[in-house]
Coordinates of C-alpha atoms and ligand atoms in Angstrom, one line a residue:
M1 CA 81.5 106.1 113.9
C2 CA 81.0 106.8 117.6
G3 CA 82.9 104.9 120.2
I4 CA 81.4 103.2 123.2
V5 CA 82.9 101.9 126.4
G6 CA 81.1 100.4 129.4
A7 CA 82.3 98.8 132.6
V8 CA 81.0 97.1 135.7
A9 CA 83.7 96.4 138.3
Q10 CA 84.8 96.5 141.9
R11 CA 87.3 99.3 141.3
N12 CA 86.9 102.8 139.9
V13 CA 86.2 102.3 136.3
V14 CA 86.8 105.9 135.1
P15 CA 90.4 105.3 134.1
V16 CA 89.4 102.3 132.0
L17 CA 86.6 104.3 130.4
L18 CA 88.8 107.2 129.5
E19 CA 91.6 105.0 128.3
G20 CA 89.1 103.2 126.1
L21 CA 87.8 106.5 124.8
K22 CA 91.3 107.7 123.9
R23 CA 91.7 104.5 121.7
L24 CA 88.4 105.0 120.1
E25 CA 88.6 108.8 119.6
Y26 CA 89.6 108.3 116.0
R27 CA 86.1 107.0 115.3
G28 CA 84.5 110.3 116.1
Y29 CA 85.6 113.4 117.9
D30 CA 82.8 115.9 117.9
S31 CA 82.3 115.5 121.6
C32 CA 82.9 113.0 124.4
G33 CA 81.5 112.1 127.8
V34 CA 81.5 109.7 130.7
A35 CA 78.9 108.8 133.3
V36 CA 79.2 106.7 136.5
H37 CA 77.1 105.4 139.2
A38 CA 78.5 107.4 142.2
D39 CA 77.2 107.7 145.8
G40 CA 73.8 106.5 144.7
D41 CA 73.5 109.0 141.9
L42 CA 74.2 109.2 138.2
Q43 CA 77.0 111.6 137.6
R44 CA 78.5 112.6 134.3
A45 CA 81.1 114.9 132.6
R46 CA 80.8 115.9 128.9
S47 CA 83.0 118.0 126.6
T48 CA 83.0 119.3 123.1
H49 CA 86.8 119.1 123.2
R50 CA 89.0 116.1 123.0
V51 CA 89.2 113.2 125.5
A52 CA 92.4 114.7 127.0
E53 CA 90.3 117.7 128.0
L54 CA 87.6 115.6 129.4
E55 CA 90.2 113.7 131.4
R56 CA 91.4 117.0 133.0
E57 CA 87.8 117.9 133.8
V58 CA 87.2 114.4 135.4
Q59 CA 90.3 114.8 137.5
D60 CA 89.3 118.2 138.7
T61 CA 85.8 117.0 139.7
A62 CA 87.2 113.6 141.1
L63 CA 84.5 111.8 139.1
A64 CA 84.7 108.1 140.1
G65 CA 82.5 105.0 140.3
F66 CA 82.4 101.2 140.0
T67 CA 79.9 101.2 137.1
G68 CA 80.0 103.5 134.1
I69 CA 79.8 104.2 130.4
A70 CA 81.6 106.6 128.1
H71 CA 81.3 107.8 124.5
T72 CA 83.1 109.7 121.8
R73 CA 80.7 111.1 119.2
W74 CA 80.4 111.7 115.5
A75 CA 77.4 113.9 115.2
T76 CA 74.4 112.8 113.2
H77 CA 71.3 114.4 114.8
G78 CA 72.1 117.7 116.5
A79 CA 75.2 119.9 116.4
P80 CA 78.5 119.0 118.3
A81 CA 77.4 120.7 121.5
T82 CA 77.6 119.7 125.2
H83 CA 73.8 119.2 125.5
N84 CA 73.9 116.8 122.5
A85 CA 77.0 114.9 123.9
H86 CA 76.5 111.4 125.3
P87 CA 75.8 110.0 127.9
H88 CA 72.2 111.0 127.9
F89 CA 70.2 110.8 131.0
S90 CA 66.5 110.1 131.6
G91 CA 64.4 110.6 134.7
Q92 CA 65.7 114.0 135.7
S93 CA 62.3 115.6 135.3
R94 CA 61.2 113.4 138.3
G95 CA 64.1 115.1 140.2
K96 CA 66.8 112.4 139.8
A97 CA 68.4 110.9 136.7
R98 CA 67.6 107.1 136.5
I99 CA 68.9 105.9 133.2
A100 CA 72.3 106.8 131.5
L101 CA 72.9 105.7 128.0
V102 CA 75.4 105.9 125.1
H103 CA 74.6 105.0 121.5
N104 CA 76.3 104.5 118.2
G105 CA 74.1 104.4 115.1
I106 CA 71.0 106.1 113.8
I107 CA 67.4 105.5 115.0
E108 CA 65.2 106.0 112.0
N109 CA 61.9 106.2 113.8
H110 CA 63.1 108.7 116.4
D111 CA 60.6 111.4 115.4
E112 CA 57.6 109.2 116.0
L113 CA 59.1 107.9 119.4
R114 CA 59.9 111.4 120.5
E115 CA 56.3 112.5 119.9
E116 CA 55.1 109.5 121.9
L117 CA 57.4 110.2 124.8
E118 CA 56.7 113.9 124.9
A119 CA 53.1 113.0 125.1
A120 CA 54.0 110.8 128.1
G121 CA 55.6 113.8 129.8
Y122 CA 59.3 113.4 128.9
V123 CA 61.2 116.7 128.3
F124 CA 64.0 116.5 125.7
E125 CA 67.3 118.3 126.4
S126 CA 69.0 117.4 123.1
Q127 CA 68.3 117.1 119.4
T128 CA 69.7 113.6 119.3
D129 CA 68.0 110.4 118.3
T130 CA 69.8 108.9 121.2
E131 CA 67.9 110.7 123.9
V132 CA 64.8 109.0 122.6
I133 CA 66.3 105.6 123.6
A134 CA 67.1 106.8 127.1
H135 CA 63.6 108.0 127.7
L136 CA 62.0 104.9 126.1
I137 CA 64.0 102.6 128.4
D138 CA 63.1 104.8 131.4
H139 CA 59.4 104.7 130.3
L140 CA 59.5 100.9 130.0
Y141 CA 61.5 100.3 133.2
S142 CA 60.0 98.5 136.2
A143 CA 62.8 97.2 138.4
D144 CA 64.7 95.2 135.7
L145 CA 67.0 97.1 133.3
F146 CA 67.6 94.0 131.1
E147 CA 63.9 93.6 130.6
A148 CA 63.4 97.3 129.8
V149 CA 66.2 97.3 127.3
Q150 CA 64.8 94.2 125.5
A151 CA 61.4 95.8 125.3
A152 CA 62.9 99.1 124.1
V153 CA 65.0 97.7 121.3
R154 CA 61.9 96.0 119.9
R155 CA 60.6 99.5 119.3
L156 CA 63.7 100.8 117.5
E157 CA 64.2 101.0 113.8
G158 CA 67.6 101.6 112.3
A159 CA 71.1 100.8 113.6
Y160 CA 72.4 100.9 117.1
A161 CA 74.9 99.7 119.6
I162 CA 74.0 100.9 123.1
A163 CA 75.3 100.7 126.6
V164 CA 73.0 101.6 129.5
F165 CA 73.0 101.6 133.2
C166 CA 70.4 102.5 135.9
Q167 CA 70.5 104.3 139.2
D168 CA 68.4 101.5 140.8
E169 CA 70.8 98.7 139.8
P170 CA 74.3 99.8 140.6
H171 CA 76.2 96.7 139.5
R172 CA 74.7 96.2 136.1
V173 CA 75.4 97.5 132.5
V174 CA 73.2 96.4 129.7
G175 CA 74.2 96.5 126.0
A176 CA 72.4 95.8 122.7
R177 CA 73.4 95.9 119.1
Q178 CA 71.8 95.9 115.7
G179 CA 73.9 96.9 112.7
S180 CA 76.6 98.7 114.7
P181 CA 79.5 96.8 116.4
L182 CA 79.6 96.0 120.1
V183 CA 81.9 93.6 122.0
V184 CA 82.0 92.3 125.5
G185 CA 85.3 92.1 127.4
C186 CA 85.3 89.5 130.1
G187 CA 87.4 89.9 133.2
Q188 CA 87.7 88.5 136.7
N189 CA 84.7 89.8 138.7
E190 CA 84.5 92.7 136.2
N191 CA 83.1 93.0 132.7
F192 CA 83.2 95.5 129.9
L193 CA 81.5 96.6 126.7
A194 CA 83.1 98.4 123.8
S195 CA 82.4 99.2 120.2
D196 CA 85.9 97.8 119.4
A197 CA 88.2 95.4 121.3
L198 CA 91.0 97.9 120.8
A199 CA 89.3 100.0 123.5
L200 CA 89.9 97.2 126.0
A201 CA 93.5 96.5 125.2
G202 CA 95.4 96.1 128.5
T203 CA 92.2 95.6 130.4
T204 CA 91.1 92.2 129.0
D205 CA 91.9 90.1 126.0
Q206 CA 88.8 87.8 126.4
I207 CA 86.4 89.2 123.9
I208 CA 82.8 88.2 122.8
Y209 CA 81.6 89.6 119.5
L210 CA 77.9 90.3 119.9
E211 CA 75.7 89.6 116.9
D212 CA 72.8 91.6 115.5
G213 CA 69.8 91.5 117.7
D214 CA 71.8 90.5 120.8
V215 CA 71.1 92.1 124.2
V216 CA 73.7 91.5 126.9
D217 CA 73.4 91.7 130.7
L218 CA 76.8 92.6 132.3
Q219 CA 77.2 92.1 136.0
L220 CA 80.3 91.6 138.1
S221 CA 80.5 87.9 137.5
R222 CA 77.9 87.2 134.9
V223 CA 77.6 87.8 131.1
W224 CA 74.2 86.8 129.9
I225 CA 73.2 87.2 126.3
V226 CA 69.8 86.8 124.6
D227 CA 69.2 87.0 120.9
A228 CA 66.5 89.1 119.1
Q229 CA 63.9 86.5 120.1
G230 CA 64.8 86.7 123.7
N231 CA 66.4 83.2 123.8
E232 CA 69.6 82.8 125.8
V233 CA 72.6 82.3 123.5
K234 CA 76.2 81.4 124.1
R235 CA 78.7 83.3 122.0
E236 CA 82.2 82.2 121.7
V237 CA 84.9 83.9 123.8
H238 CA 87.9 84.8 121.7
T239 CA 91.4 85.5 123.0
V240 CA 92.3 88.6 121.1
Q241 CA 95.8 90.0 120.9
I242 CA 95.5 93.7 120.5
H243 CA 98.6 95.6 119.7
T244 CA 98.5 98.8 121.7
G245 CA 101.9 99.7 120.2
A246 CA 99.9 101.2 117.3
A247 CA 98.8 103.9 119.6
E248 CA 102.3 105.2 120.2
L249 CA 103.5 107.9 117.9
G250 CA 107.2 107.3 118.2
P251 CA 109.3 109.9 116.4
Y252 CA 106.4 111.0 114.1
R253 CA 104.4 114.1 114.2
H254 CA 101.1 112.4 113.3
Y255 CA 99.7 108.9 113.0
M256 CA 99.2 109.5 109.3
Q257 CA 102.9 110.2 108.8
K258 CA 103.8 107.1 111.0
E259 CA 101.4 105.0 108.9
I260 CA 102.8 106.2 105.6
F261 CA 106.2 105.2 106.7
E262 CA 105.0 101.9 108.0
Q263 CA 104.0 100.8 104.5
P264 CA 107.1 98.8 103.6
R265 CA 106.5 96.7 106.8
A266 CA 102.7 96.6 106.3
V267 CA 103.0 95.4 102.7
G268 CA 105.7 92.9 103.6
D269 CA 103.5 91.5 106.4
T270 CA 100.5 91.3 104.1
L271 CA 102.6 89.2 101.8
Q272 CA 103.5 87.0 104.8
D273 CA 106.0 84.4 103.6
I274 CA 104.0 83.4 100.6
Q275 CA 106.0 80.9 98.7
S276 CA 103.6 80.3 95.8
I277 CA 100.2 81.5 94.6
T278 CA 97.3 79.2 95.6
P279 CA 93.6 79.9 95.9
E280 CA 93.7 78.5 99.4
L281 CA 95.4 81.8 100.5
F282 CA 91.8 83.0 100.5
G283 CA 90.3 80.2 102.5
D284 CA 89.2 76.6 102.3
G285 CA 87.1 75.9 99.3
A286 CA 88.5 78.9 97.3
Y287 CA 89.6 76.7 94.4
D288 CA 86.0 75.5 93.8
V289 CA 84.6 79.0 94.1
F290 CA 87.2 80.5 91.7
K291 CA 86.6 77.7 89.3
T292 CA 82.8 78.3 89.3
I293 CA 82.6 82.0 89.0
D294 CA 82.8 83.9 85.7
R295 CA 82.6 87.5 86.9
V296 CA 83.6 89.6 89.8
L297 CA 81.6 92.3 91.7
I298 CA 83.6 94.6 93.9
L299 CA 81.8 96.5 96.7
A300 CA 83.5 99.2 98.8
C301 CA 83.5 102.8 99.9
G302 CA 86.0 105.7 99.8
T303 CA 89.6 104.7 99.5
S304 CA 88.7 101.0 99.5
Y305 CA 86.6 101.7 96.5
Y306 CA 89.6 103.1 94.7
A307 CA 91.5 99.9 95.6
G308 CA 88.7 98.0 93.9
M309 CA 88.8 100.2 90.8
T310 CA 92.6 99.5 90.5
A311 CA 91.9 95.8 90.9
R312 CA 89.5 95.9 88.0
Y313 CA 92.4 96.8 85.7
W314 CA 94.4 94.0 87.1
I315 CA 91.8 91.3 87.1
E316 CA 90.5 92.1 83.6
S317 CA 94.0 92.3 82.1
V318 CA 95.7 89.4 83.9
A319 CA 92.8 87.0 84.8
K320 CA 90.6 88.0 81.9
I321 CA 87.5 87.9 84.1
P322 CA 84.9 90.8 83.7
V323 CA 84.8 93.0 86.8
N324 CA 82.2 95.5 88.0
V325 CA 83.2 97.9 90.8
E326 CA 80.3 99.5 92.7
I327 CA 80.1 102.2 95.4
A328 CA 78.5 100.2 98.2
S329 CA 76.0 102.9 99.2
E330 CA 74.7 103.1 95.7
Y331 CA 74.7 99.4 94.8
R332 CA 72.6 98.5 97.8
Y333 CA 69.7 100.7 96.6
R334 CA 69.8 100.3 92.9
D335 CA 68.1 97.6 90.7
S336 CA 71.0 95.5 89.4
V337 CA 71.0 92.2 87.5
P338 CA 72.2 89.5 89.9
D339 CA 74.3 86.6 88.6
P340 CA 74.9 83.6 90.9
R341 CA 78.2 82.9 89.1
T342 CA 79.7 86.1 90.5
L343 CA 82.5 86.4 93.1
V344 CA 81.3 89.2 95.3
V345 CA 84.4 90.9 96.8
T346 CA 84.1 93.5 99.6
I347 CA 87.1 95.6 100.4
S348 CA 87.3 97.3 103.8
Q349 CA 89.9 98.5 106.3
S350 CA 87.6 98.3 109.3
G351 CA 85.3 95.5 108.2
E352 CA 82.5 97.4 109.9
T353 CA 81.6 100.0 107.2
A354 CA 77.8 100.0 107.3
D355 CA 77.3 100.7 103.6
T356 CA 79.6 97.9 102.5
L357 CA 78.1 95.4 105.0
A358 CA 74.6 96.3 103.7
A359 CA 75.7 96.0 100.1
L360 CA 77.2 92.6 100.8
K361 CA 73.9 91.4 102.4
H362 CA 72.0 92.8 99.5
A363 CA 74.2 90.8 97.1
Q364 CA 73.7 87.7 99.2
S365 CA 69.9 88.3 99.3
Q366 CA 70.0 88.3 95.5
G367 CA 71.4 84.8 95.4
M368 CA 75.1 85.6 95.1
E369 CA 76.6 83.4 97.6
H370 CA 80.3 83.4 96.6
T371 CA 81.7 86.1 98.9
L372 CA 85.2 87.1 99.7
T373 CA 86.6 90.1 101.6
I374 CA 89.9 91.8 101.6
C375 CA 89.9 93.3 105.1
N376 CA 92.3 94.5 107.8
V377 CA 90.4 93.4 110.9
G378 CA 90.1 89.6 111.3
T379 CA 87.4 89.8 113.9
S380 CA 85.2 92.2 111.9
A381 CA 81.7 91.6 110.8
M382 CA 82.9 91.6 107.1
V383 CA 85.2 88.7 107.7
R384 CA 82.5 86.8 109.7
E385 CA 80.0 87.4 106.9
C386 CA 82.1 86.4 103.9
K387 CA 82.9 82.8 103.0
L388 CA 86.4 83.6 101.9
S389 CA 88.8 86.3 103.1
Y390 CA 92.3 87.7 102.8
L391 CA 93.5 89.6 105.8
T392 CA 95.7 92.5 105.1
R393 CA 98.3 93.0 107.8
A394 CA 98.5 96.8 107.9
G395 CA 98.1 96.8 111.7
V396 CA 95.8 99.3 113.4
E397 CA 95.3 102.4 111.3
I398 CA 94.6 105.4 113.5
G399 CA 94.8 108.3 111.1
V400 CA 91.3 108.9 109.6
A401 CA 93.0 109.2 106.1
S402 CA 93.6 105.7 104.9
T403 CA 97.2 105.1 103.8
K404 CA 98.8 101.7 104.7
A405 CA 95.3 100.1 104.6
F406 CA 95.1 101.1 100.9
T407 CA 98.5 99.8 99.8
T408 CA 98.0 96.5 101.7
Q409 CA 94.5 96.2 100.1
L410 CA 96.2 96.6 96.7
T411 CA 98.7 94.0 97.6
G412 CA 95.9 91.6 98.6
L413 CA 94.0 92.4 95.5
F414 CA 97.0 91.7 93.3
L415 CA 97.4 88.3 95.0
L416 CA 93.7 87.6 94.3
T417 CA 94.3 88.6 90.6
L418 CA 97.0 86.0 90.4
A419 CA 95.0 83.3 92.2
L420 CA 92.1 83.9 89.8
A421 CA 94.4 83.9 86.8
Q422 CA 96.0 80.7 87.9
V423 CA 92.7 78.8 88.4
K424 CA 91.4 80.1 85.1
G425 CA 94.6 79.1 83.4
R426 CA 95.5 82.6 82.3
I427 CA 99.1 82.8 83.6
N428 CA 101.9 80.3 83.3
E429 CA 104.5 79.4 86.0
T430 CA 107.1 81.9 84.7
Q431 CA 104.7 84.8 84.8
E432 CA 103.5 83.7 88.3
H433 CA 107.1 83.6 89.5
D434 CA 107.9 87.0 88.0
Y435 CA 104.8 88.6 89.6
L436 CA 105.7 87.1 92.9
K437 CA 109.2 88.4 92.7
A438 CA 107.9 91.9 92.0
L439 CA 105.5 91.6 94.9
R440 CA 108.3 90.6 97.3
H441 CA 110.4 93.5 96.2
L442 CA 107.7 96.0 97.0
P443 CA 108.8 96.8 100.5
V444 CA 112.2 97.9 99.1
A445 CA 110.7 99.8 96.3
I446 CA 108.3 101.7 98.6
T447 CA 111.2 102.6 100.9
A448 CA 112.9 104.2 97.9
V449 CA 109.8 106.2 97.1
L450 CA 109.5 107.4 100.8
A451 CA 113.0 108.9 100.4
L452 CA 111.4 111.5 98.1
E453 CA 109.8 113.1 101.1
P454 CA 112.0 116.3 101.2
Q455 CA 111.3 117.1 97.5
I456 CA 107.5 116.5 98.1
M457 CA 107.6 118.8 101.1
A458 CA 108.9 121.6 98.9
W459 CA 105.9 121.1 96.6
A460 CA 103.5 120.9 99.5
D461 CA 104.4 124.4 100.6
R462 CA 103.3 125.7 97.3
F463 CA 100.0 123.8 97.5
A464 CA 99.2 125.1 100.9
S465 CA 98.2 128.5 99.5
K466 CA 95.9 127.0 96.8
E467 CA 92.2 126.3 97.2
N468 CA 91.8 123.9 94.2
A469 CA 93.9 121.2 92.5
L470 CA 93.4 118.7 89.7
F471 CA 94.8 115.2 89.6
L472 CA 95.4 113.4 86.4
G473 CA 96.1 109.7 85.7
R474 CA 95.4 107.3 82.9
G475 CA 94.5 103.6 82.9
M476 CA 95.2 101.8 86.2
H477 CA 96.7 105.1 87.6
Y478 CA 93.4 106.9 87.2
P479 CA 92.0 105.4 90.5
I480 CA 95.3 106.4 92.1
A481 CA 94.7 110.0 90.9
M482 CA 91.3 109.7 92.6
E483 CA 92.9 108.5 95.8
G484 CA 95.4 111.3 95.7
A485 CA 92.6 113.9 95.3
L486 CA 90.6 112.3 98.2
K487 CA 93.7 112.4 100.4
L488 CA 94.3 116.1 99.7
K489 CA 90.8 117.2 100.2
E490 CA 90.1 115.2 103.4
I491 CA 93.1 116.4 105.3
S492 CA 94.1 119.7 103.8
Y493 CA 90.5 120.9 102.8
I494 CA 91.9 121.9 99.4
H495 CA 89.2 121.1 96.9
A496 CA 90.7 118.5 94.6
E497 CA 89.2 116.5 91.7
A498 CA 90.7 113.6 89.7
Y499 CA 90.2 113.0 86.0
P500 CA 91.4 110.4 83.5
A501 CA 93.8 112.7 81.6
G502 CA 92.0 112.0 78.3
E503 CA 88.8 113.4 79.7
L504 CA 90.2 116.8 80.5
K505 CA 89.4 118.4 77.2
H506 CA 85.7 117.3 77.6
G507 CA 85.1 119.9 80.3
P508 CA 87.5 120.3 83.2
L509 CA 90.1 122.1 81.1
A510 CA 87.9 125.1 81.5
L511 CA 89.1 125.2 85.2
V512 CA 92.8 125.4 84.2
T513 CA 94.5 128.7 84.9
D514 CA 97.9 129.7 86.3
Q515 CA 96.2 129.3 89.7
M516 CA 95.4 125.6 89.2
P517 CA 98.1 123.1 90.2
V518 CA 97.7 119.9 88.1
V519 CA 99.2 116.8 89.7
T520 CA 100.0 114.2 87.1
I521 CA 100.9 110.6 87.5
A522 CA 103.2 109.7 84.7
P523 CA 104.4 106.1 84.6
R524 CA 106.2 104.8 81.7
D525 CA 103.4 102.7 80.2
E526 CA 101.6 102.3 76.9
L527 CA 99.6 105.5 77.5
L528 CA 102.6 107.7 78.2
E529 CA 102.7 109.6 74.9
K530 CA 98.9 110.2 75.1
L531 CA 99.5 111.5 78.7
K532 CA 102.2 113.8 77.5
S533 CA 99.8 115.4 75.0
N534 CA 97.3 115.9 77.7
M535 CA 100.0 117.6 79.8
Q536 CA 100.8 120.0 76.9
E537 CA 97.0 120.9 76.8
V538 CA 97.4 122.0 80.4
R539 CA 100.6 123.9 79.9
A540 CA 99.1 125.7 76.9
R541 CA 96.4 127.1 79.2
G542 CA 98.9 128.3 81.8
G543 CA 98.2 125.4 84.2
E544 CA 101.1 124.5 86.5
L545 CA 102.0 120.8 86.3
Y546 CA 103.4 118.8 89.2
V547 CA 104.4 115.5 87.7
F548 CA 105.4 112.2 89.4
A549 CA 107.3 110.7 86.4
D550 CA 109.0 107.3 86.2
A551 CA 112.7 107.7 85.6
D552 CA 112.5 106.4 82.1
T553 CA 109.7 108.7 80.8
R554 CA 112.0 111.6 79.4
I555 CA 109.8 114.1 81.1
T556 CA 112.0 116.9 82.3
A557 CA 111.4 120.0 84.4
S558 CA 110.8 123.3 82.6
P559 CA 109.0 126.6 83.6
G560 CA 105.5 125.6 84.8
M561 CA 106.5 121.9 84.8
H562 CA 107.8 120.5 88.1
V563 CA 109.0 117.0 88.0
I564 CA 109.8 114.5 90.8
R565 CA 111.5 111.4 89.5
M566 CA 110.1 108.1 90.6
P567 CA 112.0 104.8 90.3
E568 CA 111.9 103.0 87.0
N569 CA 108.5 101.7 85.9
Y570 CA 107.2 99.0 88.2
G571 CA 104.9 97.3 85.7
K572 CA 101.5 96.2 86.9
L573 CA 102.3 97.1 90.5
S574 CA 103.2 100.7 89.6
P575 CA 99.9 102.0 91.2
I576 CA 101.1 101.0 94.6
L577 CA 104.3 102.9 94.2
H578 CA 102.6 106.0 92.7
T579 CA 100.3 106.2 95.7
I580 CA 103.0 107.0 98.1
P581 CA 104.1 110.4 96.9
L582 CA 100.4 111.5 96.8
Q583 CA 100.0 110.5 100.4
L584 CA 103.0 112.5 101.3
L585 CA 101.9 115.5 99.3
A586 CA 98.5 115.6 101.0
Y587 CA 100.1 115.1 104.4
H588 CA 102.7 117.9 104.1
A589 CA 100.1 120.3 102.5
A590 CA 97.8 119.7 105.4
C591 CA 100.7 120.3 107.9
A592 CA 101.5 123.5 106.1
R593 CA 97.9 124.6 106.5
G594 CA 97.8 123.6 110.1
T595 CA 94.9 121.3 110.0
D596 CA 94.2 118.5 112.4
V597 CA 95.7 115.8 110.1
D598 CA 94.7 112.7 112.1
K599 CA 91.3 113.9 112.9
P600 CA 90.0 116.0 110.0
R601 CA 86.9 118.0 110.5
N602 CA 83.5 116.3 110.1
L603 CA 85.0 112.8 109.5
A604 CA 85.5 109.6 111.5
K605 CA 87.5 106.6 110.9
S606 CA 85.0 103.8 110.9
V607 CA 81.7 104.7 109.1
T608 CA 79.4 102.4 111.0
V609 CA 76.2 104.4 110.2
E610 CA 74.5 104.7 106.8
Ligands
M6R1 O1 86.9 100.8 106.7 P1 86.6 101.0 105.2 O2 87.8 100.7 104.3 O3 85.4 100.2 104.8 O4 86.3 102.5 105.0 C1 85.9 103.0 103.8 C2 86.0 104.5 103.8 O5 85.2 105.1 104.8 C3 87.4 105.0 104.0 O6 88.3 104.5 103.0 C4 87.5 106.6 103.9 O7 87.2 106.9 102.6 C5 88.9 107.1 104.3 N1 88.7 108.3 105.2 C6 89.7 107.6 103.2 O8 90.9 108.0 103.6

């Protein structure tokens, strides 16, 4: 959620820290701050505005130093206010700050620690759980920051990634992680910390992924890591190619718009140059796993969960394997009946979503060892944790609202469907060939749907004045309706709900008036005639229909019935195409309402806290 950067170098590190913050800002943007060791003192600048504003402030005050940390915050404990912004200091009450700290995560025993530290004389300036860690480290400090941090993290319960430095040790930054991501960037006589390698693009490509329980000591020419038991550990240094191009907007107004229009490329890249379906696309040993399993459990959150729901329709109908799809944050805490012959599939753009990771670990702890992830980040915890994986090639997704990540997840999940069906003998070569052909044609088909943007913009203007909307779909398009409703609410703040169209008369029809726009996904499939009846039920109550109808559905525009014609029905892959206009509708409605499309209020891109 929050973004962390740290640096120890022989040059002014403030530009590196700010550049890193700009790249991480999409992870949380309630406030930001930077602290450095300067002229023997700890100095900081904090802002409840965006990083660009902080940068101006830092330039005005000429803040500079060789050692420093920085943070962009997604508020959990305490409102988005300057006094709650990181870095937090400790030691001021003795006249001079000694410890500076940034944190991502949630400390569950912060109340208890706070009481203890207050009793020891510490005065708290913020409502955050983070300040507790700063004071705890200060309390335990006696001339060695690394030791103090090791002692402090033993007292913490919950999730954290932290970066700390100390006034008494000017060329040292210490980091630690448990449940929240943290990487080390190794340079020449300089070293860095960040919650994501992306933050260090252009600074170093030599990255170490810390593991849970690790504490790292960064000095100018030394990176020293110990595990939770305090034993020295060597972690592999990876050369990571980070594409900074993703951070350029090009001709687009927002990253979300750019990412919507990148989908033909992203889906094409995700398909790579796959010549044929084989289980090994998902990793070595996939054939044996696919042969063994007789059910699938999908775990995910948000948009990724809707990808999973769509995949259930595909896997059950093509591969004939029963599928259960669970919201990760619910699954991890409910009593379920484990079955070791289950393929556990996690879906995640970031690969760092705390709830999905915890759900995966829960499934593993129940004896379900066949794990596979569909993920967009090859170096993420999710990929490291799962035995099998398929990497989507969406590229870095900056907009908080997931777009290209979703359609590439669907692409990967359809490939998984085909591989499972092949191993189980549920499809023949001709069917396989036809599905592959349809997959390969997707980039062209998506491009054709993107050309509908001007018509969708006209609709979006009408939506901008509404406060509610309903989304209807049936069958495998029901999850797409849910995804459309999520997109609209998260970026335009219009309240939107999705229903399977047949469910309307069981309650939600009561909401339908002439003020209620009802977006309907109308592919030409076996449920079309049923759907048309549901649409009539809406029209009869004065509801205004906005229908995305396949060309061959014979649905035509009439008063109260607006129709945008999609290409002809795209068979099993139709959900991918029907997603695109819903993304554009949400995007343009949000633009018309003047919201902060890429950084919608209260949200963050990677949800690395529970
Ligand atoms: O990185 P993940 O795919 O695991 O993230 C899951 C959700 O947090 C994410 O899809 C969220 O719902 C998006 N904001 C939706 O646009």
